[in-house]
Coordinates of N, CA, C and O in Angstrom, one line a residue:
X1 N 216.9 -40.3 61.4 CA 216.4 -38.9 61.1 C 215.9 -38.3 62.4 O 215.1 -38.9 63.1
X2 N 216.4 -37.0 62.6 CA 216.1 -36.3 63.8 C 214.3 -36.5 63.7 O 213.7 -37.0 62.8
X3 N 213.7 -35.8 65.0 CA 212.5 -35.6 64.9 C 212.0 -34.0 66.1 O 212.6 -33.5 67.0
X4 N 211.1 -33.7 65.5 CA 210.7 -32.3 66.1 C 210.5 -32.7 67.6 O 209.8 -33.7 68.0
X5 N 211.1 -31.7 68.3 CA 210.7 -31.4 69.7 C 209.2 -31.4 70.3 O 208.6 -31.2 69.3
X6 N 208.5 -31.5 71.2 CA 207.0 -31.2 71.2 C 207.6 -29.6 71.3 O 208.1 -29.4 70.2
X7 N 207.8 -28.7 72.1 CA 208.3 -27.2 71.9 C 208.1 -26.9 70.4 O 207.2 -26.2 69.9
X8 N 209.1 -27.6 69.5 CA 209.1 -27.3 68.0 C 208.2 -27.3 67.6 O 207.9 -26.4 66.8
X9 N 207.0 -28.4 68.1 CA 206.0 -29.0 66.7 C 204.6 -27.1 67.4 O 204.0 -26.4 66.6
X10 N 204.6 -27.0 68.8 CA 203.6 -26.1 69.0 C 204.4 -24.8 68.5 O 203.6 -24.1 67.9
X11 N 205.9 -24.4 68.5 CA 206.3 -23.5 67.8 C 205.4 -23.8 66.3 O 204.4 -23.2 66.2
X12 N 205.9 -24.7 65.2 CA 205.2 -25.0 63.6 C 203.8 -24.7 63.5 O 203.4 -24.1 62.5
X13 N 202.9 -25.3 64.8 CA 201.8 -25.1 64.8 C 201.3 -23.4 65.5 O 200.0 -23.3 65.5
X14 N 201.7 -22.7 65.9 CA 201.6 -21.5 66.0 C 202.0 -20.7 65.0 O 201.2 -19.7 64.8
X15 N 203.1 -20.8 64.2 CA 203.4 -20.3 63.1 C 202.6 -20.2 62.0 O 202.3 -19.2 61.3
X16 N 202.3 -21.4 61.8 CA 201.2 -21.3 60.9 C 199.5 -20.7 61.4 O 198.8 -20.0 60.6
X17 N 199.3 -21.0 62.2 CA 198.0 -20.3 62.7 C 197.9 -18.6 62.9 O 196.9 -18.0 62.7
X18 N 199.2 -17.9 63.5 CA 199.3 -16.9 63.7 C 200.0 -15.9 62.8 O 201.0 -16.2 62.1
X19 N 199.4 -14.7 62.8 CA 200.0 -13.4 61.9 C 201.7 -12.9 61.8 O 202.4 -12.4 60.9
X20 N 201.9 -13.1 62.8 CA 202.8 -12.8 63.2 C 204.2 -13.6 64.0 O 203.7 -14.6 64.7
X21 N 205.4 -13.5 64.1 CA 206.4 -14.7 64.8 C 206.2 -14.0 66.3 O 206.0 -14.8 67.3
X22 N 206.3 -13.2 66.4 CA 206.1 -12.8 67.9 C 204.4 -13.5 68.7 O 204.2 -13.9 69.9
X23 N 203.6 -13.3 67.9 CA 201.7 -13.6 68.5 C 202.5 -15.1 68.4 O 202.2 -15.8 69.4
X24 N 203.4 -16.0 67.3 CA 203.3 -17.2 67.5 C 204.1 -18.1 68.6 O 203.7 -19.2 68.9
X25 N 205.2 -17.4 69.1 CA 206.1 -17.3 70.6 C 204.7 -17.5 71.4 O 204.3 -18.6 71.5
X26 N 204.0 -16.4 71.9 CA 203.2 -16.4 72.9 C 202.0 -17.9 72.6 O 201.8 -18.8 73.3
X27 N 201.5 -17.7 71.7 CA 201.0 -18.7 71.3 C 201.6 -19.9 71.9 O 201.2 -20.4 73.0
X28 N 202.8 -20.5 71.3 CA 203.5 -21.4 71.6 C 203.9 -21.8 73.3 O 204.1 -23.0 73.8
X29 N 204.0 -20.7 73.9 CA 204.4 -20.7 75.1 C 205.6 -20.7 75.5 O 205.8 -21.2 76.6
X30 N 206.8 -20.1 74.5 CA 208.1 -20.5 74.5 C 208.9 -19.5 74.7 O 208.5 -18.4 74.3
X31 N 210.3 -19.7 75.5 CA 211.0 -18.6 75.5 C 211.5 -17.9 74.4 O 211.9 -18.6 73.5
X32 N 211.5 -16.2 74.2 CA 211.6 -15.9 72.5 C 212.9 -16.4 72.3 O 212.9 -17.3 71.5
X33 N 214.0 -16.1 72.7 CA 215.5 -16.5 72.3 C 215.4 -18.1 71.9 O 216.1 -18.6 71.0
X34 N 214.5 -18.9 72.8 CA 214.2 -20.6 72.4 C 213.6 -20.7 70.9 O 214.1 -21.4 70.0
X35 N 212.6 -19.8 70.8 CA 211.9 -19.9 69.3 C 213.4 -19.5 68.3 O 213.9 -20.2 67.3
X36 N 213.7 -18.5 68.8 CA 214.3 -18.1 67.3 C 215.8 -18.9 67.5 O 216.4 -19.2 66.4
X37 N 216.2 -19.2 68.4 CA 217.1 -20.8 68.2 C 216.7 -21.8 67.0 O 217.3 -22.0 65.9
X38 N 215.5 -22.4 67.4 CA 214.4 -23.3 66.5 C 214.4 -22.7 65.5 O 214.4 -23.5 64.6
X39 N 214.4 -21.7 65.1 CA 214.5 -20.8 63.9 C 215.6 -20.7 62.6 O 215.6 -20.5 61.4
X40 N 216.6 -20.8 63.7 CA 217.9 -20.7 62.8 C 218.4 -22.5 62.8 O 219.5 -23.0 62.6
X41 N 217.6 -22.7 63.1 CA 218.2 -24.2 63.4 C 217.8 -25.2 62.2 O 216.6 -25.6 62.0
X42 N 218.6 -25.4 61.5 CA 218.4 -26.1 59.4 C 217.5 -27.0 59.6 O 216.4 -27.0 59.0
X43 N 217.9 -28.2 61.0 CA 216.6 -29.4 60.6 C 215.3 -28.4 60.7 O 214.9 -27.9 59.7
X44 N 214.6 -28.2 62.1 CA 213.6 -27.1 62.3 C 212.9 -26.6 60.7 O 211.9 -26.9 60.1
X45 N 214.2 -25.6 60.4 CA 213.6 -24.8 59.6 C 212.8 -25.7 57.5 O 211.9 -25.6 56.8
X46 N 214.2 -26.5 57.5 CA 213.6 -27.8 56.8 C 212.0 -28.2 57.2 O 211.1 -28.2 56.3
X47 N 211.8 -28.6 58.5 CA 210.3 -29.0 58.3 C 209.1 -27.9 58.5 O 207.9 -28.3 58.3
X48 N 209.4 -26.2 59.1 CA 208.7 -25.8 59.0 C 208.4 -25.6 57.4 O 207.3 -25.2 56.9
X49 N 209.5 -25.8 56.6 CA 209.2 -25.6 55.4 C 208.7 -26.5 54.7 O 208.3 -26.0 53.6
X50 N 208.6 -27.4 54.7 CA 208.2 -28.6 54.6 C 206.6 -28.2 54.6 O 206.0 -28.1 53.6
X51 N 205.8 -28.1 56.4 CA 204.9 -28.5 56.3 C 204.1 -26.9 55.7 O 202.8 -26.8 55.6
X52 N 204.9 -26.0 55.5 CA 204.2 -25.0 54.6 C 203.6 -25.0 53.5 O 202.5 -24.6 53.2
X53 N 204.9 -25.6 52.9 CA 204.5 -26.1 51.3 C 203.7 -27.1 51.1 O 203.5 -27.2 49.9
X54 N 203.0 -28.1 51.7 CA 202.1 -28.8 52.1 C 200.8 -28.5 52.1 O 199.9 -28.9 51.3
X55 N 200.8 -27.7 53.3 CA 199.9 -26.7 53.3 C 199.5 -25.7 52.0 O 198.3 -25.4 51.7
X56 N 200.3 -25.4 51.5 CA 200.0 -24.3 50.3 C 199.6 -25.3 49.1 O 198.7 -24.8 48.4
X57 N 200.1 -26.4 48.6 CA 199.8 -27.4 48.1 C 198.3 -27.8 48.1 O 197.7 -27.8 47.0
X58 N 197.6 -28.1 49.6 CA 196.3 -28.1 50.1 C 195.0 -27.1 49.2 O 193.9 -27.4 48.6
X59 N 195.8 -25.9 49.6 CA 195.1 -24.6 48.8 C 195.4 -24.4 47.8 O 194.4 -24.0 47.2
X60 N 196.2 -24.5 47.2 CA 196.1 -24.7 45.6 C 195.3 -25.5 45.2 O 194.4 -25.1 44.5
X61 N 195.3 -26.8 45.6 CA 194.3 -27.6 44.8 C 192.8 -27.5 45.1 O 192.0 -28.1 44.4
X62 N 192.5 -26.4 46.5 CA 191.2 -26.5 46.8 C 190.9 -25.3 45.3 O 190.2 -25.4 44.3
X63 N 191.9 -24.4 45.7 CA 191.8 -22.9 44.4 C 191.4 -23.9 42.6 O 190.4 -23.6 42.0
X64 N 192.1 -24.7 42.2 CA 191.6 -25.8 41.1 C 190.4 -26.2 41.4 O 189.5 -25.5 40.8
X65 N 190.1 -26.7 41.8 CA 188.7 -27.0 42.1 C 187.9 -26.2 42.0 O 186.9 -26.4 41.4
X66 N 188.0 -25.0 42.6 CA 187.1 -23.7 42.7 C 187.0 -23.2 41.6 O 186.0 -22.6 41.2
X67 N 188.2 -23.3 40.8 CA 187.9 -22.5 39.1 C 186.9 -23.1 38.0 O 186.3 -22.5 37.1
X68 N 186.9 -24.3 38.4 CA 185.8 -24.8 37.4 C 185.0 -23.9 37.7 O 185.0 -22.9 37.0
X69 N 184.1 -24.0 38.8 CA 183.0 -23.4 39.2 C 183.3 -21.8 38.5 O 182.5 -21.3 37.6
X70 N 184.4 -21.1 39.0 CA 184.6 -19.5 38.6 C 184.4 -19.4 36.8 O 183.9 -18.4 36.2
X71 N 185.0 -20.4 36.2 CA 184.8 -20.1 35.2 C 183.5 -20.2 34.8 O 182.9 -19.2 34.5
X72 N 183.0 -21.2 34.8 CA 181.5 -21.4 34.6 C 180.8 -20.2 35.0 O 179.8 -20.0 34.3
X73 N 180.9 -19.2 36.1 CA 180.4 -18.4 36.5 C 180.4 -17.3 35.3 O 179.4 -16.8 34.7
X74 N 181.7 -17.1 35.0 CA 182.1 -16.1 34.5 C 181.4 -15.9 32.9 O 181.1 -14.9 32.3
X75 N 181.4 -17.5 32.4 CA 180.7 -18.0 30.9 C 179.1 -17.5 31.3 O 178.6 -16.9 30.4
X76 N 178.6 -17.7 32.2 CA 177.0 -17.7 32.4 C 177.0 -16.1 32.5 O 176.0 -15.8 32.0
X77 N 177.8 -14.8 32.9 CA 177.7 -13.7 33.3 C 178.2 -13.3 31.6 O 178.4 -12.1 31.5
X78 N 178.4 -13.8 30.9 CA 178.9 -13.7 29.5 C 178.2 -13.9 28.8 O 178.2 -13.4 27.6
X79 N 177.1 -14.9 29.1 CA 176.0 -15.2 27.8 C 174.9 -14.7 28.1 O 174.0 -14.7 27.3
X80 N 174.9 -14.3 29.6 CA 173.4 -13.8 29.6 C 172.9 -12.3 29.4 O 172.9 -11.5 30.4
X81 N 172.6 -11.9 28.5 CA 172.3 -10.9 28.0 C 170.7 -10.4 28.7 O 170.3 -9.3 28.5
X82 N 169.9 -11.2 29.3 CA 169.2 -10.5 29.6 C 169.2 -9.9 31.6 O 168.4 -9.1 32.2
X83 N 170.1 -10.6 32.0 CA 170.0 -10.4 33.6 C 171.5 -10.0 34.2 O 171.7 -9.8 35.4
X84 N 172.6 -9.8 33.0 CA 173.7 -9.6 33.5 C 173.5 -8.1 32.3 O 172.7 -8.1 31.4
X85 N 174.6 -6.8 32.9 CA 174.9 -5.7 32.5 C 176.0 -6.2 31.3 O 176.6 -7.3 31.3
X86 N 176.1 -5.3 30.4 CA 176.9 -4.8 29.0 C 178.2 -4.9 30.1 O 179.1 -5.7 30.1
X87 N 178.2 -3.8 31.1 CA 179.6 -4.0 32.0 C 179.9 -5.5 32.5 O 181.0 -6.0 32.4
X88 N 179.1 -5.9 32.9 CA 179.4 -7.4 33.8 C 179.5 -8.7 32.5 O 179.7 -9.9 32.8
X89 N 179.3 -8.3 31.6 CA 179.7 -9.3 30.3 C 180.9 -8.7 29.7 O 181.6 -9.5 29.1
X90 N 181.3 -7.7 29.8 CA 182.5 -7.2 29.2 C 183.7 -7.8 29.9 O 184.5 -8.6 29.5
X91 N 183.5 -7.0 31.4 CA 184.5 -7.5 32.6 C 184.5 -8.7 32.3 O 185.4 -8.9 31.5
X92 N 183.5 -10.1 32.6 CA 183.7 -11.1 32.3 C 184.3 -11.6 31.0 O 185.1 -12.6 31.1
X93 N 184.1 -11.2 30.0 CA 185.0 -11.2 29.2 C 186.7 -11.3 28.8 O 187.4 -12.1 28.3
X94 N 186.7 -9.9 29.4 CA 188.1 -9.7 29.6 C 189.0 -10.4 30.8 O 190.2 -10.7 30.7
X95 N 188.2 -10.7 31.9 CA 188.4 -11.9 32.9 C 189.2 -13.0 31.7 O 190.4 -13.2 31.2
X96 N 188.0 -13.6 31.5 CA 188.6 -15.2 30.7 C 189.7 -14.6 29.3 O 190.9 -15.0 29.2
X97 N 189.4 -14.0 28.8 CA 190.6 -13.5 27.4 C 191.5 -13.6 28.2 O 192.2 -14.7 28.1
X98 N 191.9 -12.8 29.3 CA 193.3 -12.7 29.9 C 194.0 -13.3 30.6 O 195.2 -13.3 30.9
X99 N 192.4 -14.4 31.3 CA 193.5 -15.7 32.0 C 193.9 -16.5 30.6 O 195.0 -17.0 30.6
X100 N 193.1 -16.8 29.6 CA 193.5 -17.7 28.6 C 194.9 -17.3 28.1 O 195.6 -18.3 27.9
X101 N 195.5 -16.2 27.7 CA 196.8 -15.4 27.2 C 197.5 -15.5 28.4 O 198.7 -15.3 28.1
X102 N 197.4 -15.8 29.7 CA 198.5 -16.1 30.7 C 198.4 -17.4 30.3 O 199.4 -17.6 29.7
X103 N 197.7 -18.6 30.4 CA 197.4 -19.6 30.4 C 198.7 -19.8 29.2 O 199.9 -20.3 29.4
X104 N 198.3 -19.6 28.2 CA 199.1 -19.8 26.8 C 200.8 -19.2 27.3 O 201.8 -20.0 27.4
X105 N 200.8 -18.3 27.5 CA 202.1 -17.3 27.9 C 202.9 -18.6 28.9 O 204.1 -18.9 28.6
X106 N 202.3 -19.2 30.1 CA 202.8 -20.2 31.1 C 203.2 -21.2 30.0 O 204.4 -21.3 29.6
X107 N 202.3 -21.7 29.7 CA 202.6 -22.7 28.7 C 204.2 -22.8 27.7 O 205.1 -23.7 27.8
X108 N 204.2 -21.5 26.8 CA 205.1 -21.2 26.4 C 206.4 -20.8 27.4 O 207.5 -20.8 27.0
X109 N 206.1 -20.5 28.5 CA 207.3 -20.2 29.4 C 208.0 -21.5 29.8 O 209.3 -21.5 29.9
X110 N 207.2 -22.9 30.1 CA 207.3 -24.1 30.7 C 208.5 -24.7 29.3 O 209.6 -25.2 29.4
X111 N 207.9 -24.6 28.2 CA 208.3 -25.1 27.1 C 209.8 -24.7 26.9 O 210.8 -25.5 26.5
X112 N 209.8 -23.3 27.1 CA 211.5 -22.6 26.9 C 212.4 -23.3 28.1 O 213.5 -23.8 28.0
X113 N 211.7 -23.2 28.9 CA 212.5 -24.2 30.2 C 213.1 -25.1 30.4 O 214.2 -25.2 30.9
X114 N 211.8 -26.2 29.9 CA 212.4 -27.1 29.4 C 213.1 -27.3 28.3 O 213.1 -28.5 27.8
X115 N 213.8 -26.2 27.6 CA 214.2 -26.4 26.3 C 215.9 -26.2 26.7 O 216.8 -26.8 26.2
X116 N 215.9 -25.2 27.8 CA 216.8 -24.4 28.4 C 217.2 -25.6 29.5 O 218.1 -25.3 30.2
X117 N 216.7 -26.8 29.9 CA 217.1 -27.4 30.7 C 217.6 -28.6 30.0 O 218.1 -29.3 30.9
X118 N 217.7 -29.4 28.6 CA 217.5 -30.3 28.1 C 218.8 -29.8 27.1 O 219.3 -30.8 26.5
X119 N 219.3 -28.5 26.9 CA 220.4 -27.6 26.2 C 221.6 -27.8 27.1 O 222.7 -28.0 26.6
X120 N 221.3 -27.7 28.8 CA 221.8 -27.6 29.6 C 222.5 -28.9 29.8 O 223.7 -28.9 29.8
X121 N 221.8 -30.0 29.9 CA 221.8 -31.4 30.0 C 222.8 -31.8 29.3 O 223.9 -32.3 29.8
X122 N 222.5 -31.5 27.8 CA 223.4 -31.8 26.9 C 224.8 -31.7 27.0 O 225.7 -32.5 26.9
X123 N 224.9 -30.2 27.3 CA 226.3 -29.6 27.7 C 227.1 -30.2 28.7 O 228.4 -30.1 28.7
X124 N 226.6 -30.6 29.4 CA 226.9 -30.8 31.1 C 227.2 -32.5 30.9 O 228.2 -33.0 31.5
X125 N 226.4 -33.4 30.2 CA 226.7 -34.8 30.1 C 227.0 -35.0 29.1 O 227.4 -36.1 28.7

């Protein structure tokens, strides 16, 4: 299996640090026509994608973790009637009702899916 260039890996690691593919060239220190070679180039672009989704992986699960806490937030701003506002228990309110009805809605979408993929199955084998 191929392996990333050092050029490539400071291209990957500019990319992800910077706003922009041009701020990540300079960053990188690389000729731009070199970058965007690296770019169109399938292995390359496989591991920049790779270590994206990785990355985003990372933050998802930090975001899981943090909801416990949010919800809990949101329950304590819902029961306390004497230090939270009529508005800030409502909002909170409607916060949790509406993630719970996406919650249920995902649920139900996963289920058709797999219902739609196991239909599929059938047909196919």
């Amino acid at each position: 299996m191929p392996e990333l260039k050092p050029k490539q890996e400071k291209l990957i690691i500019a990319l992800m640090s910077k706003s922009t593919t041009e701020e990540a060239i300079k960053e990188a220190g690389i000729n731009r026509s070199t970058a965007f070679k690296y770019l169109r180039d399938p292995f390359f672009s496989s591991e920049y994608r790779r270590i994206r989704r990785e990355t985003m992986q990372q933050v998802t699960s930090k975001l899981q973790q943090a909801s416990i806490i949010a919800v809990e937030t949101l329950l304590d701003v819902m029961a306390d009637k004497e230090l939270s506002t009529s508005s800030a228990r409502v909002q909170a309110s409607k916060t949790v009702l509406e993630n719970a009805y996406k919650g249920i809605e995902m649920d139900d979408l996963q289920q058709r899916i797999e219902q739609l993929e196991e239909a599929l199955d059938e047909r196919l084998g």
